[in-house]
Structures are given as structure tokens and as C-alpha cells.
CSV table of C-alpha atoms in Angstrom, one decimal:
chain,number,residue,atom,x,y,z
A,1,UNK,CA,-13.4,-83.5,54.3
A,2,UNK,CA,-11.8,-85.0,51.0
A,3,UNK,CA,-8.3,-83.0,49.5
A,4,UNK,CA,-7.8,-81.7,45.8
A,5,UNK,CA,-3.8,-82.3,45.4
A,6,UNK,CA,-2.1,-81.1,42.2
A,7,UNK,CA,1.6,-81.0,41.1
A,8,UNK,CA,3.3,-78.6,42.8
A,9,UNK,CA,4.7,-77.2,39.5
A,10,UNK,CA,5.0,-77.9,35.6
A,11,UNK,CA,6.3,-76.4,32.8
A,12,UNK,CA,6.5,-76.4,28.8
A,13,UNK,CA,7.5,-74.6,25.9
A,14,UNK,CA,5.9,-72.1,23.9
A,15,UNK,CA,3.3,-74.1,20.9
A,16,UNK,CA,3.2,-76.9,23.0
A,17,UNK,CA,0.8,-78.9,25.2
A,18,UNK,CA,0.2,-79.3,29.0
A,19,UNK,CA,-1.8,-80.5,31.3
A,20,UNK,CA,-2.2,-80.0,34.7
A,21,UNK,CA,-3.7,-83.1,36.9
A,22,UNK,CA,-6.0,-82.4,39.9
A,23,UNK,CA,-6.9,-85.6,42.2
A,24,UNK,CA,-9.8,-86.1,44.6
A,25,UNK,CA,-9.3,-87.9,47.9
A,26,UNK,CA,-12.4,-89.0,49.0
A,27,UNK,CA,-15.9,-89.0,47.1
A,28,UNK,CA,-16.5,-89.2,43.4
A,29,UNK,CA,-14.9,-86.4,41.2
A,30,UNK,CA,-18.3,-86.6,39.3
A,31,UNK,CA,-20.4,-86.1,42.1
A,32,UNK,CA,-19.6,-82.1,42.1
A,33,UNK,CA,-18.3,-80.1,39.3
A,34,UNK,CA,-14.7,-78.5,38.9
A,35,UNK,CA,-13.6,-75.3,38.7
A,36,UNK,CA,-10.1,-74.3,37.3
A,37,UNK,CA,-8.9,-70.6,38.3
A,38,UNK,CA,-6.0,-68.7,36.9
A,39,UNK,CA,-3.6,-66.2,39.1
A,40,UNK,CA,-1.2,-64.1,37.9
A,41,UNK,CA,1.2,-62.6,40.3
A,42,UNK,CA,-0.7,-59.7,42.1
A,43,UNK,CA,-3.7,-60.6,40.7
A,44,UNK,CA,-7.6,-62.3,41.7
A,45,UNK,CA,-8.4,-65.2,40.4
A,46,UNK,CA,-10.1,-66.0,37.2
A,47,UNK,CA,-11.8,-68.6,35.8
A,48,UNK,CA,-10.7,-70.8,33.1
A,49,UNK,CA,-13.3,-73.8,33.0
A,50,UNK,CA,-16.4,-74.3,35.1
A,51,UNK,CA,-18.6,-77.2,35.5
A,52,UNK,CA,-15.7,-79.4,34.7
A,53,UNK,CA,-15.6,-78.9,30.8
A,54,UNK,CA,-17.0,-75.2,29.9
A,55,UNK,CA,-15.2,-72.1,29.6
A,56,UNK,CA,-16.6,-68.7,30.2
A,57,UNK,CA,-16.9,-66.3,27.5
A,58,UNK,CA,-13.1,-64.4,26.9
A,59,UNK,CA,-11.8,-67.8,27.5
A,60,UNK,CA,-9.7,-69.2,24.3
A,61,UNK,CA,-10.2,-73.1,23.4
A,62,UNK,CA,-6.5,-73.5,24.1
A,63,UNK,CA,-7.9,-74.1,27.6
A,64,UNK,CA,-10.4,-77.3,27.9
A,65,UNK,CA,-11.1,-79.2,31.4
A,66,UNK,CA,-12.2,-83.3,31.5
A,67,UNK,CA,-12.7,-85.5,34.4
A,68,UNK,CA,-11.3,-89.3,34.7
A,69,UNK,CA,-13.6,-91.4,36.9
A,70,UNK,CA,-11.1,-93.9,37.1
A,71,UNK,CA,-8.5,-92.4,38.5
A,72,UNK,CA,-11.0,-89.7,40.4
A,73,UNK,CA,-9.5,-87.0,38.7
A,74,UNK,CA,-9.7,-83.5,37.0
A,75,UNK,CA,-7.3,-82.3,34.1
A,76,UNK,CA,-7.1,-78.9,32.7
A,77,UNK,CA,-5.0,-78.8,29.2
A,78,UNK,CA,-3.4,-76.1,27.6
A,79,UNK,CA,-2.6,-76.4,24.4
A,80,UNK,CA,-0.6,-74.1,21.7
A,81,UNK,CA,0.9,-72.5,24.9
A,82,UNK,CA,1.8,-68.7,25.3
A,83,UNK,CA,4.3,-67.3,27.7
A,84,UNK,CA,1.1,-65.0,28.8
A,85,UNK,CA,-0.2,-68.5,30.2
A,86,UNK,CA,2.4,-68.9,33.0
A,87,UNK,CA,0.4,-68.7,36.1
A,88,UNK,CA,-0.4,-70.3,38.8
A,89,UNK,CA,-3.5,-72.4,38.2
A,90,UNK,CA,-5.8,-73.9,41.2
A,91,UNK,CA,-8.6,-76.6,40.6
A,92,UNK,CA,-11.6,-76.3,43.2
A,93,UNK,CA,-14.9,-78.6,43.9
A,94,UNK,CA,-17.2,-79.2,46.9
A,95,UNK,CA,-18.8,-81.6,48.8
A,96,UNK,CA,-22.3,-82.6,49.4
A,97,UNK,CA,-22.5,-80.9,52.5
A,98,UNK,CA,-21.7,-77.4,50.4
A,99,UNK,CA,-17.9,-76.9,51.9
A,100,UNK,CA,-15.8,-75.8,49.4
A,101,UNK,CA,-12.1,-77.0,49.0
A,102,UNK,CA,-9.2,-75.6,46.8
A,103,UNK,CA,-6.1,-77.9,45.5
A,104,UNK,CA,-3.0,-76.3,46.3
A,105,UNK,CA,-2.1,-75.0,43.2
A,106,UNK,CA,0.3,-75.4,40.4
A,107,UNK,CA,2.7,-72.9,39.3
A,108,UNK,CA,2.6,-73.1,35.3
A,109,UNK,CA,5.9,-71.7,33.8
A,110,UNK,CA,6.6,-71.8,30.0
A,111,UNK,CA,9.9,-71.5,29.4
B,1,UNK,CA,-20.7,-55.7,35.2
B,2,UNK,CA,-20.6,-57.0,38.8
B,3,UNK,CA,-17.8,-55.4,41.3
B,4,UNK,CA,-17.0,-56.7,44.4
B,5,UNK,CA,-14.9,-54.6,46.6
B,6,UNK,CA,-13.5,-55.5,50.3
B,7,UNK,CA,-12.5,-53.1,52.5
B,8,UNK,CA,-11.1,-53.0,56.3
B,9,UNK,CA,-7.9,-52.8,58.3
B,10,UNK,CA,-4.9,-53.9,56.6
B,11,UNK,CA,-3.3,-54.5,60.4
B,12,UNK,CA,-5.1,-56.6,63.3
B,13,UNK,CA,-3.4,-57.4,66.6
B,14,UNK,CA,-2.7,-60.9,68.2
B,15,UNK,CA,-6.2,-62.2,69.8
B,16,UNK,CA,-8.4,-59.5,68.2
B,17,UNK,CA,-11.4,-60.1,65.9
B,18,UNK,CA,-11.1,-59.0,62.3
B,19,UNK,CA,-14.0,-57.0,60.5
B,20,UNK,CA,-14.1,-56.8,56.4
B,21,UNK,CA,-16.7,-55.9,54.6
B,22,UNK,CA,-17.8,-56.5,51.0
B,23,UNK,CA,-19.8,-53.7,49.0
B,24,UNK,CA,-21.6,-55.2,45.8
B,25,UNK,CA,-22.2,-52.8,43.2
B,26,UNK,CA,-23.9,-53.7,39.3
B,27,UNK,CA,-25.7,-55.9,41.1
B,28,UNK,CA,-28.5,-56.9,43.7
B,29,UNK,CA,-27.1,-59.2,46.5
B,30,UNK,CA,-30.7,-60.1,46.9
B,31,UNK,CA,-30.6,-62.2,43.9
B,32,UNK,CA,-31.8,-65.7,44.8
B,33,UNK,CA,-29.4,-67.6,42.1
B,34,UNK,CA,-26.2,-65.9,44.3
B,35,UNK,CA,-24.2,-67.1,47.1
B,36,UNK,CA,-21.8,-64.3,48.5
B,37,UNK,CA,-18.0,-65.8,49.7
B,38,UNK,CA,-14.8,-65.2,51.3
B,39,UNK,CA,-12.0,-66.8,50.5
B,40,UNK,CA,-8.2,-66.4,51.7
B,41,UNK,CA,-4.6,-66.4,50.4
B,42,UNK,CA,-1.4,-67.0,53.0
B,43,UNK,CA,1.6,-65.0,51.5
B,44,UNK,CA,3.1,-67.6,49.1
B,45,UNK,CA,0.4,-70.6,49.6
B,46,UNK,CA,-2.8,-71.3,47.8
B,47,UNK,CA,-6.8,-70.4,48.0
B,48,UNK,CA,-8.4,-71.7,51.3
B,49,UNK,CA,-12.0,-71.5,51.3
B,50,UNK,CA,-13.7,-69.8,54.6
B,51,UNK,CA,-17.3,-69.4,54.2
B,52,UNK,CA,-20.5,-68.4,51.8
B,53,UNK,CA,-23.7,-67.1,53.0
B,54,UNK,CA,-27.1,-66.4,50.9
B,55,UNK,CA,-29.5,-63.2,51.3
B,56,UNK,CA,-31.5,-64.7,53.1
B,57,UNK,CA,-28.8,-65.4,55.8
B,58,UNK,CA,-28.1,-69.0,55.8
B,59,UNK,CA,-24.3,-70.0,55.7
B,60,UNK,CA,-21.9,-72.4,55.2
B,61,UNK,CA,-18.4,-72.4,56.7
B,62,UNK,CA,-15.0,-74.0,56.1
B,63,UNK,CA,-15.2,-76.9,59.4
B,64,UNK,CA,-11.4,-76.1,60.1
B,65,UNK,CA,-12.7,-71.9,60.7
B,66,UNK,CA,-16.4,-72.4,62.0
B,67,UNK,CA,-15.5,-71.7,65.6
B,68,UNK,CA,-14.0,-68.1,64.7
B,69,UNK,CA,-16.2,-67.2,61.5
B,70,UNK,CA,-19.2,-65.6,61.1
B,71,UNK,CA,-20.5,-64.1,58.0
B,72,UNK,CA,-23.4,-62.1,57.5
B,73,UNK,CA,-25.4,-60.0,54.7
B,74,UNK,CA,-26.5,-56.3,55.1
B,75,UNK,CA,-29.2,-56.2,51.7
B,76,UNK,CA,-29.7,-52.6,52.6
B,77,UNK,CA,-26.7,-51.8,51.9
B,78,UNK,CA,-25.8,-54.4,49.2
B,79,UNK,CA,-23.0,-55.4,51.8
B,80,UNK,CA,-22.0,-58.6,53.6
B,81,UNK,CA,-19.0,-58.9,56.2
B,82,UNK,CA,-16.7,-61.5,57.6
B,83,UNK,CA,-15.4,-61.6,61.3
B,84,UNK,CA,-12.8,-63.4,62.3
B,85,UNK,CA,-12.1,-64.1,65.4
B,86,UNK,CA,-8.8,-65.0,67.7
B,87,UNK,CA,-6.5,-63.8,65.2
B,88,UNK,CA,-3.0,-65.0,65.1
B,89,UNK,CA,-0.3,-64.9,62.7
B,90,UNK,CA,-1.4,-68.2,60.9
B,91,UNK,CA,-4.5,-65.9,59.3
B,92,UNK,CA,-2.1,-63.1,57.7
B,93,UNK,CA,-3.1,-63.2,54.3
B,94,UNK,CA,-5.4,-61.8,51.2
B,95,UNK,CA,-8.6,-61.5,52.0
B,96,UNK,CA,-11.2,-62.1,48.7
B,97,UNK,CA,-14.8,-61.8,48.9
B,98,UNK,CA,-17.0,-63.2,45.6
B,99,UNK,CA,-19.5,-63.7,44.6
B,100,UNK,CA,-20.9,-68.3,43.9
B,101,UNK,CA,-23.8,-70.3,42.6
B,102,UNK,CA,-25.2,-73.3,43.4
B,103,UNK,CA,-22.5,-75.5,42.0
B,104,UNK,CA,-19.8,-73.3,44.0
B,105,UNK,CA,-18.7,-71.5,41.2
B,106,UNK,CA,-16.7,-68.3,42.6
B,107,UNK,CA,-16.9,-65.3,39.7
B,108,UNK,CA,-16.1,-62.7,39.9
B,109,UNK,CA,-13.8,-61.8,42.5
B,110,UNK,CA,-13.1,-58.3,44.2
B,111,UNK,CA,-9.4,-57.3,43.9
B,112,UNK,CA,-8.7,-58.8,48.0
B,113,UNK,CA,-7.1,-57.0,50.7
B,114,UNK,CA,-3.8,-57.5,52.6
B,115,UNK,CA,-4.6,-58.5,56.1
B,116,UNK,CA,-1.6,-58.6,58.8
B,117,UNK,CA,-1.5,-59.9,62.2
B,118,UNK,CA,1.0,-58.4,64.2
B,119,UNK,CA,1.1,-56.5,67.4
């Protein structure tokens, strides 16, 4: 089974930029699409991209997802940041035998 | 709007199997575009991915859980269940069932439930 790690934390100031980097072990990052989900303390996950790039409706275009072959890679940015983005944020693919795997999650404060 | 809602025992002993159960409502769990999922949150750590299963029974399991997981699906009732076997206090945690597709996208979630091991 291949791993998802991200940074264990990150932060940022209100208006400005981040992103938040999500690398694949083992296996292609373009041979299975990436999800990015949202927590906020006490609360289920939602989604904030799917299929690597696209963002469900209710989602605002501060939020956009890539994927960096070279480096076997995901990144979710955030730009114009708002404190009511500090979360925790958790990238998520698959494998070609269907299992499922979840990075471990980066706590997104904006200070 | 689709709603997913778990429910079960909030407390399970050492060594005993855990039961939850998802109820699907806005929303036929028959639908052949839908996989149905659970998924699991230690106190503190991150989403670990347990296992999804499709109406018409066939599943897929996280390889580090297979030997104590089964899921299954109830259409009748719009339901579908985890058991967990051989519980310890390594599986304490939140408990989320949701609802995937075919690229393993989970959405939506129901709200989770606490699950405790302790004696």
C-alpha cells in the first residue's frame, strides 16, 4: 500500500496565500484522482476539491487543487485567506486495487 | 439532499465485536453510481479508511482491518452496517459512514459517532 504524507502543520496571514503539499509514496499521483477534505473542530469532513482540480458547488475559487507529476504530488492552495479557513485539511486518493488511503492531515491556522 | 446517519453503542468492551449501522435517507442505496463507506477518526489523529461496499454486496476493505471487518448492505431498509471485531483500545474513535463513487470520492458524510473501548 502506497502513503499520502502532508505537513504536519502550516500557517498564514489573513489576504494571503498557502498551500498545502500532499506527496504519494508509491504509484503515480495521476493514476487516481485526489480528494481534499476540510474539518473543523467537531465537525465531518467536507470537500474542497475533487478529481484533483474541481470544486463542488458552495466551494469559493480561493480554494483550487493541481497535481505535479514530477515530484508525485498534490497541492491544494488557498488564496485571499480568511480566519474561517483554519482547519484541518486531509488529501485522499486510492489505489488500483480500490483501497482507499488518507494523508495525515494538516492543521491550517491563520493567524 | 442525501443524509447519512450512524447509530450504535457509544461504549464496547475489550475483545467484543462492534455493530453500527448507517440509515440512508433522500436517497436510494440501490443506486448503481454509489458505493456506501466507513471511515474512522482516533481522538486527535487523522481519517483512516476501513471499508466500502456496493448494493449489490461486493466490498472492499482497508488490508490493515480485513481480518476483523465486515460490511454489509440491508436495501430494505436503506441501511448498511459495519462489524468490527476484537476490539481494543487502539479502535476508540469516530466512527463516519458515507456515501463514494467510482473514483472514491466520499460526500457526503453523516455527522460520526463516538465509539469507546473500555471495560
Amino acid at each position: 500500500n502506497f502513503m499520502l504524507t502532508q505537513p504536519h502543520s502550516v500557517s498564514e496571514s489573513p489576504g494571503k496565500t498557502v498551500t498545502i503539499s500532499c506527496t504519494r509514496s508509491s504509484g503515480s499521483i495521476a493514476s487516481n484522482y485526489v480528494q481534499w477534505y476540510q474539518q473543523r473542530p467537531g465537525s465531518c469532513p467536507t470537500t474542497v476539491i475533487y478529481e484533483d482540480n474541481q470544486r463542488p458547488s458552495g466551494v469559493p475559487d480561493r480554494f483550487s487543487g493541481s497535481i505535479d507529476s514530477s515530484s508525485n504530488s498534490a497541492s491544494l492552495t488557498i488564496s485571499g485567506l480568511k480566519t474561517e479557513d483554519e482547519a484541518d485539511y486531509y488529501c485522499q486518493s486510492y489505489d488500483s486495487s480500490n483501497h482507499v488511503v488518507f494523508g495525515g492531515g494538516t492543521k491550517l491556522t491563520v493567524l | 439532499q442525501l443524509q447519512l446517519q450512524e447509530s450504535g453503542p457509544g461504549l464496547v468492551k475489550p475483545s467484543e465485536t462492534l455493530s453500527l449501522t448507517c440509515s440512508v435517507s433522500a436517497g436510494s442505496i440501490s443506486s448503481s453510481s454509489f458505493y456506501w463507506a466507513w471511515i474512522r477518526q482516533p481522538p486527535g489523529k487523522g481519517l483512516e479508511w476501513i471499508g466500502s461496499i456496493y448494493y449489490s454486496g461486493s466490498t472492499d476493505y482497508n488490508p490493515s482491518l480485513k481480518s476483523r471487518v465486515t460490511i454489509s448492505v440491508d436495501t430494505s431498509k436503506n441501511q448498511f452496517s459495519l462489524k468490527l471485531s476484537s476490539m481494543t483500545a487502539a479502535d476508540t474513535a469516530v466512527y463516519y459512514c458515507a456515501r463514494s463513487d467510482s473514483i472514491n470520492w466520499f460526500d457526503p458524510w453523516g455527522q460520526g459517532t463516538q465509539v469507546t473501548v473500555s471495560s
